[in-house]
Structure formats: C-alpha cells, structure tokens
mmCIF file with all atom_site columns, C-alpha atoms in Angstrom:
data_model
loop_
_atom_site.group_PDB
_atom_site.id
_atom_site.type_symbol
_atom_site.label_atom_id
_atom_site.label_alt_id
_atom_site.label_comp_id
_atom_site.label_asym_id
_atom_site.label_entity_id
_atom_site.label_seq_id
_atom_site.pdbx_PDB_ins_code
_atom_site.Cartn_x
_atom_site.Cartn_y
_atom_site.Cartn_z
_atom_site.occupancy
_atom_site.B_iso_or_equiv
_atom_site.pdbx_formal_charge
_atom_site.auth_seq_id
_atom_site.auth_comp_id
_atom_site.auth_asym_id
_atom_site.auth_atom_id
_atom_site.pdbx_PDB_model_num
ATOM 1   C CA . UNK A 1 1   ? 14.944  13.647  22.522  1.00 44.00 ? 280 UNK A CA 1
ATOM 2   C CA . UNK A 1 2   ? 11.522  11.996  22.158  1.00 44.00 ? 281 UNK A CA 1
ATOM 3   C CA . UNK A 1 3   ? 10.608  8.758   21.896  1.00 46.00 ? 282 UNK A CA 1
ATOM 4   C CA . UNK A 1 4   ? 9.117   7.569   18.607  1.00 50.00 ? 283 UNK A CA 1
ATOM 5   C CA . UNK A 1 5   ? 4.964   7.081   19.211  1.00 51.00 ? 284 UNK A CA 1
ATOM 6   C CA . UNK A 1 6   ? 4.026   5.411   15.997  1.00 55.00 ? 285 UNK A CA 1
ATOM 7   C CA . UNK A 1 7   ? 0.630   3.261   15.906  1.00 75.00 ? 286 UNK A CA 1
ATOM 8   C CA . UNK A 1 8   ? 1.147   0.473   14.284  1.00 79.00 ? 287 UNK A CA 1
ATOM 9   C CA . UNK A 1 9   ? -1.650  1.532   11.729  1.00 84.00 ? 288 UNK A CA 1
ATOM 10  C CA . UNK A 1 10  ? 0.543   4.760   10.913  1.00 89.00 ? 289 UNK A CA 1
ATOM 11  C CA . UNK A 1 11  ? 3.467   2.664   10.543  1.00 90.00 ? 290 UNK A CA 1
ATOM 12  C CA . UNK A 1 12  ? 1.592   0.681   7.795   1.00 93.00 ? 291 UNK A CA 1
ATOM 13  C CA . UNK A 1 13  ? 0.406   3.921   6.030   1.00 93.00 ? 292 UNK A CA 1
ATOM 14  C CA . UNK A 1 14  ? 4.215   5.409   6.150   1.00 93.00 ? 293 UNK A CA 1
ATOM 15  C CA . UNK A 1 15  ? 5.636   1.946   4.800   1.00 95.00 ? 294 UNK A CA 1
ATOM 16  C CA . UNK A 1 16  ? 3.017   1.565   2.126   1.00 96.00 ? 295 UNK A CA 1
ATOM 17  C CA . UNK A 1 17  ? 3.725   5.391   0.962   1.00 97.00 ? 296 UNK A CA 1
ATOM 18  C CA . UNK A 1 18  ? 7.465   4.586   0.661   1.00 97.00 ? 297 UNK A CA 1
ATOM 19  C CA . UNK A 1 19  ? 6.573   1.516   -0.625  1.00 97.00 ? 298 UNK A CA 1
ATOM 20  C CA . UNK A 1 20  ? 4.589   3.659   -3.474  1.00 98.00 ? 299 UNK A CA 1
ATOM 21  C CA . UNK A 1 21  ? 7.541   6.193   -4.169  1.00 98.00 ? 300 UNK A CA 1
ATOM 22  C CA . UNK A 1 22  ? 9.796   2.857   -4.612  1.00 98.00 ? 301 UNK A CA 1
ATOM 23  C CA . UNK A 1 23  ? 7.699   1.058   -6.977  1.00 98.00 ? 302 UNK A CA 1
ATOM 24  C CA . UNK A 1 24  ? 7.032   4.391   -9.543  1.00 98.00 ? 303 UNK A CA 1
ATOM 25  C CA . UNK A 1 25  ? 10.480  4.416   -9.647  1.00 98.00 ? 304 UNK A CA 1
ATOM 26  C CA . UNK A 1 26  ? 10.889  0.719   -10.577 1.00 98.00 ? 305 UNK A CA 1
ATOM 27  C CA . UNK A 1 27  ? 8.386   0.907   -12.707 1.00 97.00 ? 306 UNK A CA 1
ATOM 28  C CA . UNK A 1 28  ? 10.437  4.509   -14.567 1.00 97.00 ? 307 UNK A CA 1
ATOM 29  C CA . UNK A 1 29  ? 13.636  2.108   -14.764 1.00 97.00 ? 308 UNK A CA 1
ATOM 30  C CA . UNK A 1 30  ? 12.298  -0.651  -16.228 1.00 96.00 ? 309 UNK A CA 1
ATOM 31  C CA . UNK A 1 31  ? 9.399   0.135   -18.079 1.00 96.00 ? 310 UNK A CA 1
ATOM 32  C CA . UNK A 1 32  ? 10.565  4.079   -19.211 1.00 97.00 ? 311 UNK A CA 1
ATOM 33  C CA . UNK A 1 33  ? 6.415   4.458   -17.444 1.00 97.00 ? 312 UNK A CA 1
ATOM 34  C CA . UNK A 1 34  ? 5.914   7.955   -15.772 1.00 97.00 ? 313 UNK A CA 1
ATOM 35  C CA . UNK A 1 35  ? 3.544   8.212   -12.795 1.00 96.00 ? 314 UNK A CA 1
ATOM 36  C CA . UNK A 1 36  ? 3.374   9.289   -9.215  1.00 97.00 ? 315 UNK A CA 1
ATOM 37  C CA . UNK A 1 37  ? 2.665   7.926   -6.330  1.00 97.00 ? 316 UNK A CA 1
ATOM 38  C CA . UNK A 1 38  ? -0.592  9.376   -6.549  1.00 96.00 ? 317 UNK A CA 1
ATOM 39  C CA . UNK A 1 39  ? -1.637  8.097   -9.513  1.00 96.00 ? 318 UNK A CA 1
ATOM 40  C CA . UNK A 1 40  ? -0.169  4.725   -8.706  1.00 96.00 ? 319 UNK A CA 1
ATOM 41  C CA . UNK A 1 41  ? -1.879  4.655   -5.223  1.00 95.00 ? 320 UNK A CA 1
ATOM 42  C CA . UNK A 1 42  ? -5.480  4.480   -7.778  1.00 90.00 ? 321 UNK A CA 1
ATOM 43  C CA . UNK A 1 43  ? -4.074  2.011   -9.363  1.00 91.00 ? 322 UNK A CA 1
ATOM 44  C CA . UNK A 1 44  ? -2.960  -0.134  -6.752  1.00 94.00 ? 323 UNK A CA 1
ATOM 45  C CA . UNK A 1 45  ? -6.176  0.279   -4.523  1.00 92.00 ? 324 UNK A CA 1
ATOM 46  C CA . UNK A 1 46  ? -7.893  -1.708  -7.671  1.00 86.00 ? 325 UNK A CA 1
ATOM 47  C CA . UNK A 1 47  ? -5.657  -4.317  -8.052  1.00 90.00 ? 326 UNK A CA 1
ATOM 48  C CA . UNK A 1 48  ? -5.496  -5.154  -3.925  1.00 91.00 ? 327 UNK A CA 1
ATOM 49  C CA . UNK A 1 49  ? -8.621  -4.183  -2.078  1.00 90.00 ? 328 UNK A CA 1
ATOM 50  C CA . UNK A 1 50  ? -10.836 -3.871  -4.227  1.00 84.00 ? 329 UNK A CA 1
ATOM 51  C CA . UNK A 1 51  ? -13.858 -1.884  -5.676  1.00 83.00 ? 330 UNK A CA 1
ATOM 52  C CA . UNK A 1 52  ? -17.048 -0.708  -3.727  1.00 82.00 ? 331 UNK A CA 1
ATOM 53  C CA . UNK A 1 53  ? -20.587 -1.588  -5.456  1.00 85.00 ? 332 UNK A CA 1
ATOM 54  C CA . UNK A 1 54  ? -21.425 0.244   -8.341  1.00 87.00 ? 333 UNK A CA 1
ATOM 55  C CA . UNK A 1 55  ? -23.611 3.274   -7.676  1.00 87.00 ? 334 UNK A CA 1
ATOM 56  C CA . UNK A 1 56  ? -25.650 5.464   -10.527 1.00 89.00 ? 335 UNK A CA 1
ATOM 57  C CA . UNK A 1 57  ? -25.292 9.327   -9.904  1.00 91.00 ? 336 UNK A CA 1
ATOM 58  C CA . UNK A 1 58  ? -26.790 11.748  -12.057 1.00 93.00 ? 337 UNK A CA 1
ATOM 59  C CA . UNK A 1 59  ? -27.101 8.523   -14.547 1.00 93.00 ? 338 UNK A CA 1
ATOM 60  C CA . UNK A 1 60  ? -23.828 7.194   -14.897 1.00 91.00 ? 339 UNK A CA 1
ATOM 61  C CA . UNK A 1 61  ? -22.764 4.045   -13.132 1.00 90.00 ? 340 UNK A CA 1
ATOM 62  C CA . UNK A 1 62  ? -19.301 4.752   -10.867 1.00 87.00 ? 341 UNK A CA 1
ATOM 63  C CA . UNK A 1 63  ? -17.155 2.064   -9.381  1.00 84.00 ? 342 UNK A CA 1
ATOM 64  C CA . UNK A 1 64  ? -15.043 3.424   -6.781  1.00 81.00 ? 343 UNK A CA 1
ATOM 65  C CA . UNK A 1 65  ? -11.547 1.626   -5.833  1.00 81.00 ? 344 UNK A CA 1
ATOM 66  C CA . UNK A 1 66  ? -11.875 0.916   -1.421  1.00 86.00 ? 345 UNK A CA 1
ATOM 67  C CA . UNK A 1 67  ? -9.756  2.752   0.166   1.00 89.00 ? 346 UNK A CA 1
ATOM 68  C CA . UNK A 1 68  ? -6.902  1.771   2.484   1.00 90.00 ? 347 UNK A CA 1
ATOM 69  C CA . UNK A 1 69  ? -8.829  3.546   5.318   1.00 89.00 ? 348 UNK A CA 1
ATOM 70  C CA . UNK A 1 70  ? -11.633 0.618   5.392   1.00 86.00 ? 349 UNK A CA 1
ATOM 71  C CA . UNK A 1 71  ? -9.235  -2.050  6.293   1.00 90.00 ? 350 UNK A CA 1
ATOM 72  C CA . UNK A 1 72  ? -8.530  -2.856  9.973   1.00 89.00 ? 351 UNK A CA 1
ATOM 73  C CA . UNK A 1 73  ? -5.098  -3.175  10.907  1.00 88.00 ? 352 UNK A CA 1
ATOM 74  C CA . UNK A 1 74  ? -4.678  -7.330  10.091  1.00 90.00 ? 353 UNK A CA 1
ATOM 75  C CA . UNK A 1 75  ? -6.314  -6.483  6.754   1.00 91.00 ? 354 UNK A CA 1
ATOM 76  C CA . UNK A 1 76  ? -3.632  -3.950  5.876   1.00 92.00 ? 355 UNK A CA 1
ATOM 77  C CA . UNK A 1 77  ? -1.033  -5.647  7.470   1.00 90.00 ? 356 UNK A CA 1
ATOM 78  C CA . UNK A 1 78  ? -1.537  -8.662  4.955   1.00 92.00 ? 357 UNK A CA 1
ATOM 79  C CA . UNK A 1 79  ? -2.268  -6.122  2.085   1.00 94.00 ? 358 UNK A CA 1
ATOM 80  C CA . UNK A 1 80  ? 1.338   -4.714  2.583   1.00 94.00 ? 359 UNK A CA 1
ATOM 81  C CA . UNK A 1 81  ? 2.741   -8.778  2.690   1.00 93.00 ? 360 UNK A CA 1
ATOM 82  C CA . UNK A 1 82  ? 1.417   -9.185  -0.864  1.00 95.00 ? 361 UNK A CA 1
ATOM 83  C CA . UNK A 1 83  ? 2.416   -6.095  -2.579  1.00 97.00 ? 362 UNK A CA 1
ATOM 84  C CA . UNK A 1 84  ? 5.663   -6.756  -1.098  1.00 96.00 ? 363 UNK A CA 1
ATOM 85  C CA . UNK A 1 85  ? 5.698   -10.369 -3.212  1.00 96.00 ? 364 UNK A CA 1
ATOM 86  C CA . UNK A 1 86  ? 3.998   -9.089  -6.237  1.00 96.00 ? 365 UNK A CA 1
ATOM 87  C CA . UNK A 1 87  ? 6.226   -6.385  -6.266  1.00 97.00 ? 366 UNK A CA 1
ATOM 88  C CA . UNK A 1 88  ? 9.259   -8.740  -5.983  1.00 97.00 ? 367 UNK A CA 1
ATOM 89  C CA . UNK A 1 89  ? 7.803   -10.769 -8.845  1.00 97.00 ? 368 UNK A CA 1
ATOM 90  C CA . UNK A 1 90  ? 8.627   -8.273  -10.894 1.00 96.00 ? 369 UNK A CA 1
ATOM 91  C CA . UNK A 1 91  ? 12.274  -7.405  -9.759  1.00 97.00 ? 370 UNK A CA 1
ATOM 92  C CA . UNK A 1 92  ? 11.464  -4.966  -7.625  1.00 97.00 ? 371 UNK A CA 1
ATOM 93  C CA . UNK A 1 93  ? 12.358  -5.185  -3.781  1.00 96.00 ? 372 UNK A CA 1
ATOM 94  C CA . UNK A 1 94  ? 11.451  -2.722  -1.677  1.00 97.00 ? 373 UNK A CA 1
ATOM 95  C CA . UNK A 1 95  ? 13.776  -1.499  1.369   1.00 94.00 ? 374 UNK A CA 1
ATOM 96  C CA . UNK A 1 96  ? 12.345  -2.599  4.348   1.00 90.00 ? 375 UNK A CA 1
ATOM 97  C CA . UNK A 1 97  ? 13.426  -0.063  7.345   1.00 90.00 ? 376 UNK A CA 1
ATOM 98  C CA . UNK A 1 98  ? 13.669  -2.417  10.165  1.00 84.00 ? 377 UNK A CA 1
ATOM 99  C CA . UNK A 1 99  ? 11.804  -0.183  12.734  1.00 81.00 ? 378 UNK A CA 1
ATOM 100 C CA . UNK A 1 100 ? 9.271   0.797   10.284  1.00 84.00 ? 379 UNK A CA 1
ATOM 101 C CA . UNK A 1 101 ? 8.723   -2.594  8.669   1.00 83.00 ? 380 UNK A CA 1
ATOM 102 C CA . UNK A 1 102 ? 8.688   -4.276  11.998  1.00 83.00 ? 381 UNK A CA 1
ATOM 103 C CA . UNK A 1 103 ? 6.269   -2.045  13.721  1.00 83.00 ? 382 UNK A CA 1
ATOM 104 C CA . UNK A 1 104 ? 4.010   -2.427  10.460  1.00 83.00 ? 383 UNK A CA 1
ATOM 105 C CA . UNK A 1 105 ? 3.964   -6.272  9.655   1.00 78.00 ? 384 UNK A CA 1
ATOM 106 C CA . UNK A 1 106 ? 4.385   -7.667  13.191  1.00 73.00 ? 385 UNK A CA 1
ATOM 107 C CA . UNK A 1 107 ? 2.080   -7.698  16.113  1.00 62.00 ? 386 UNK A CA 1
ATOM 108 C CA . UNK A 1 108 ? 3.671   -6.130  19.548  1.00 56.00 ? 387 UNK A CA 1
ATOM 109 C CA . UNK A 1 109 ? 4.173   -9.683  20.902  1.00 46.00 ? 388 UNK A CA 1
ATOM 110 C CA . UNK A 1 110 ? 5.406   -11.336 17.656  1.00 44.00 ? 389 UNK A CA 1
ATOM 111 C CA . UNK A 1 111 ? 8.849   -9.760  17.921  1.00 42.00 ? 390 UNK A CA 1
#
C-alpha cells in the first residue's frame, strides 16, 4: 500500500478532466449536443482563460485559446471555483470527490 503523492497542481488537472467528462455529458442530456472532452476542453479554455495575442503566420492572423498550463496554481484553483458555478447555473453539478476536490481548491493549511 502506498500513500497517495498528488501535487496539488495535479489534483486540479485530474478534477478539471472529470469535471470535463461530467459536463459533455450534461450538456448530451440536456441539449441532445455531442462532443468530447477534447473538444470541450477548446472550448472552455476560451470562455475562462482566455486568448493569447493575435499572431500572423504565413499571412493569416491566429488567436490561440491560453492554456491551463500558464496559470499558477491560485489562478487555476479559482478557474476550477467558477466553472464549478457556471456550470451549476446551468443545472449541472459536478461530483466533487472529497480527497480530490479538497486537495485541488484548498491550500494545505486551509483544511
């Protein structure tokens, strides 16, 4: 038996992942919509991080979504806190494994 040696920051990414698989789902029983995580995970970059600059390559102007990478832990931490609201906005609560969610949204010493 080993002890469980998460980082907090892979903790986040784990929860936010579920958190994806949750919502297409949601999204499948309400809406009839069909998407993956993937897909959605483009999608949801957009809507709450953000874009980079706009850069011209070979001519064409591209707008790349940030990625999740980029934000420090207290950054992501709040990220998950309001796709958790928006998400219950629209009826859909996600399950919040109290190890995982703990570990992810709470500092060390906040517990």
């Amino acid at each position: 038996v080993e002890e469980a040696c998460d980082t907090r920051r892979k903790a986040q990414n784990r929860l936010l992942w579920l958190w994806h698989n949750e919502y297409v789902i949601h999204r499948y029983n309400c809406a009839g919509e069909v998407f993956g995580p993937l897909a959605w995970h483009e999608v949801f970059k957009d809507q709450f991080i953000g874009t980079d600059e706009p850069v011209k390559i070979k001519g064409k102007w591209v707008v790349r979504a940030k990625s999740t990478t980029d934000l420090n832990v207290k950054e992501f931490a709040l990220m998950l806190t309001r796709y958790e609201v928006e998400a219950a906005q629209e009826q859909c609560l996600f399950s919040q494994p109290i190890d995982l969610y703990m570990k992810a949204t709470f500092k060390q010493g906040d517990r």
